[in-house]
Amino acid sequence: MIELIRTNDPVIISFVESLLRDSGIGCFIADQNMSILDGSIGILPRRIMIDESDAEEARQLLADAGIEHEIPQK
């Protein structure tokens, strides 16, 4: 699995998860339970992980949705 995005914005996480699910791309939200360590104030980012073979399609989905700025630059 590879990291698609990393953010502490729950709205972005939910939106991307929905986009991926509706397109048939499986994903895993890593670090989702880390809020226990940061006291639920949201300072620790969550990562959306996807299969490497879905990366190009997933990045295009985010670009089409207008949130390509969330994709980390290489």
PDB file of C-alpha atoms in Angstrom, residues 21-73:
ATOM      1  CA  ARG A  21     -15.295   3.859  -2.370  1.00  0.00           C
ATOM      2  CA  ASP A  22     -17.730   5.080  -5.055  1.00  0.00           C
ATOM      3  CA  SER A  23     -15.077   4.388  -7.703  1.00  0.00           C
ATOM      4  CA  GLY A  24     -14.389   0.892  -6.424  1.00  0.00           C
ATOM      5  CA  ILE A  25     -10.950   1.707  -5.044  1.00  0.00           C
ATOM      6  CA  GLY A  26     -10.218   0.180  -1.656  1.00  0.00           C
ATOM      7  CA  CYS A  27      -8.521   2.288   0.960  1.00  0.00           C
ATOM      8  CA  PHE A  28      -7.354   2.147   4.542  1.00  0.00           C
ATOM      9  CA  ILE A  29      -7.294   5.113   6.918  1.00  0.00           C
ATOM     10  CA  ALA A  30      -4.055   4.808   8.879  1.00  0.00           C
ATOM     11  CA  ASP A  31      -3.464   6.559  12.199  1.00  0.00           C
ATOM     12  CA  GLN A  32      -7.200   7.034  12.689  1.00  0.00           C
ATOM     13  CA  ASN A  33      -7.013   6.160  16.376  1.00  0.00           C
ATOM     14  CA  MET A  34      -4.013   8.371  17.102  1.00  0.00           C
ATOM     15  CA  SER A  35      -6.390  11.021  18.480  1.00  0.00           C
ATOM     16  CA  ILE A  36      -6.067   9.184  21.786  1.00  0.00           C
ATOM     17  CA  LEU A  37      -2.467  10.387  21.933  1.00  0.00           C
ATOM     18  CA  ASP A  38      -3.127  13.973  20.864  1.00  0.00           C
ATOM     19  CA  GLY A  39      -6.139  14.435  23.137  1.00  0.00           C
ATOM     20  CA  SER A  40      -8.618  14.606  20.232  1.00  0.00           C
ATOM     21  CA  ILE A  41      -7.399  18.036  19.141  1.00  0.00           C
ATOM     22  CA  GLY A  42      -6.472  16.794  15.663  1.00  0.00           C
ATOM     23  CA  ILE A  43      -2.789  17.651  15.470  1.00  0.00           C
ATOM     24  CA  LEU A  44      -1.694  14.213  14.240  1.00  0.00           C
ATOM     25  CA  PRO A  45      -2.506  13.690  10.568  1.00  0.00           C
ATOM     26  CA  ARG A  46      -4.290  10.632   9.219  1.00  0.00           C
ATOM     27  CA  ARG A  47      -3.094   8.877   6.066  1.00  0.00           C
ATOM     28  CA  ILE A  48      -5.260   7.441   3.322  1.00  0.00           C
ATOM     29  CA  MET A  49      -3.535   4.356   2.027  1.00  0.00           C
ATOM     30  CA  ILE A  50      -4.360   2.667  -1.290  1.00  0.00           C
ATOM     31  CA  ASP A  51      -3.007  -0.175  -3.380  1.00  0.00           C
ATOM     32  CA  GLU A  52      -0.169   0.995  -5.597  1.00  0.00           C
ATOM     33  CA  SER A  53      -1.957  -0.270  -8.713  1.00  0.00           C
ATOM     34  CA  ASP A  54      -4.833   2.183  -8.019  1.00  0.00           C
ATOM     35  CA  ALA A  55      -2.600   5.223  -7.496  1.00  0.00           C
ATOM     36  CA  GLU A  56      -2.953   6.837 -10.918  1.00  0.00           C
ATOM     37  CA  GLU A  57      -6.739   6.479 -10.976  1.00  0.00           C
ATOM     38  CA  ALA A  58      -7.045   7.748  -7.391  1.00  0.00           C
ATOM     39  CA  ARG A  59      -4.884  10.802  -8.101  1.00  0.00           C
ATOM     40  CA  GLN A  60      -7.001  11.580 -11.142  1.00  0.00           C
ATOM     41  CA  LEU A  61     -10.175  11.303  -9.020  1.00  0.00           C
ATOM     42  CA  LEU A  62      -8.792  13.857  -6.574  1.00  0.00           C
ATOM     43  CA  ALA A  63      -7.781  16.155  -9.423  1.00  0.00           C
ATOM     44  CA  ASP A  64     -11.237  15.883 -10.997  1.00  0.00           C
ATOM     45  CA  ALA A  65     -12.794  16.715  -7.612  1.00  0.00           C
ATOM     46  CA  GLY A  66     -10.610  19.827  -7.327  1.00  0.00           C
ATOM     47  CA  ILE A  67      -8.562  18.679  -4.351  1.00  0.00           C
ATOM     48  CA  GLU A  68      -5.327  17.735  -6.088  1.00  0.00           C
ATOM     49  CA  HIS A  69      -3.533  20.137  -3.718  1.00  0.00           C
ATOM     50  CA  GLU A  70      -3.979  17.457  -1.039  1.00  0.00           C
ATOM     51  CA  ILE A  71      -1.739  15.029  -2.960  1.00  0.00           C
ATOM     52  CA  PRO A  72       1.848  15.283  -1.673  1.00  0.00           C
ATOM     53  CA  GLN A  73       4.343  16.506  -4.272  1.00  0.00           C
TER      54      GLN A  73
END
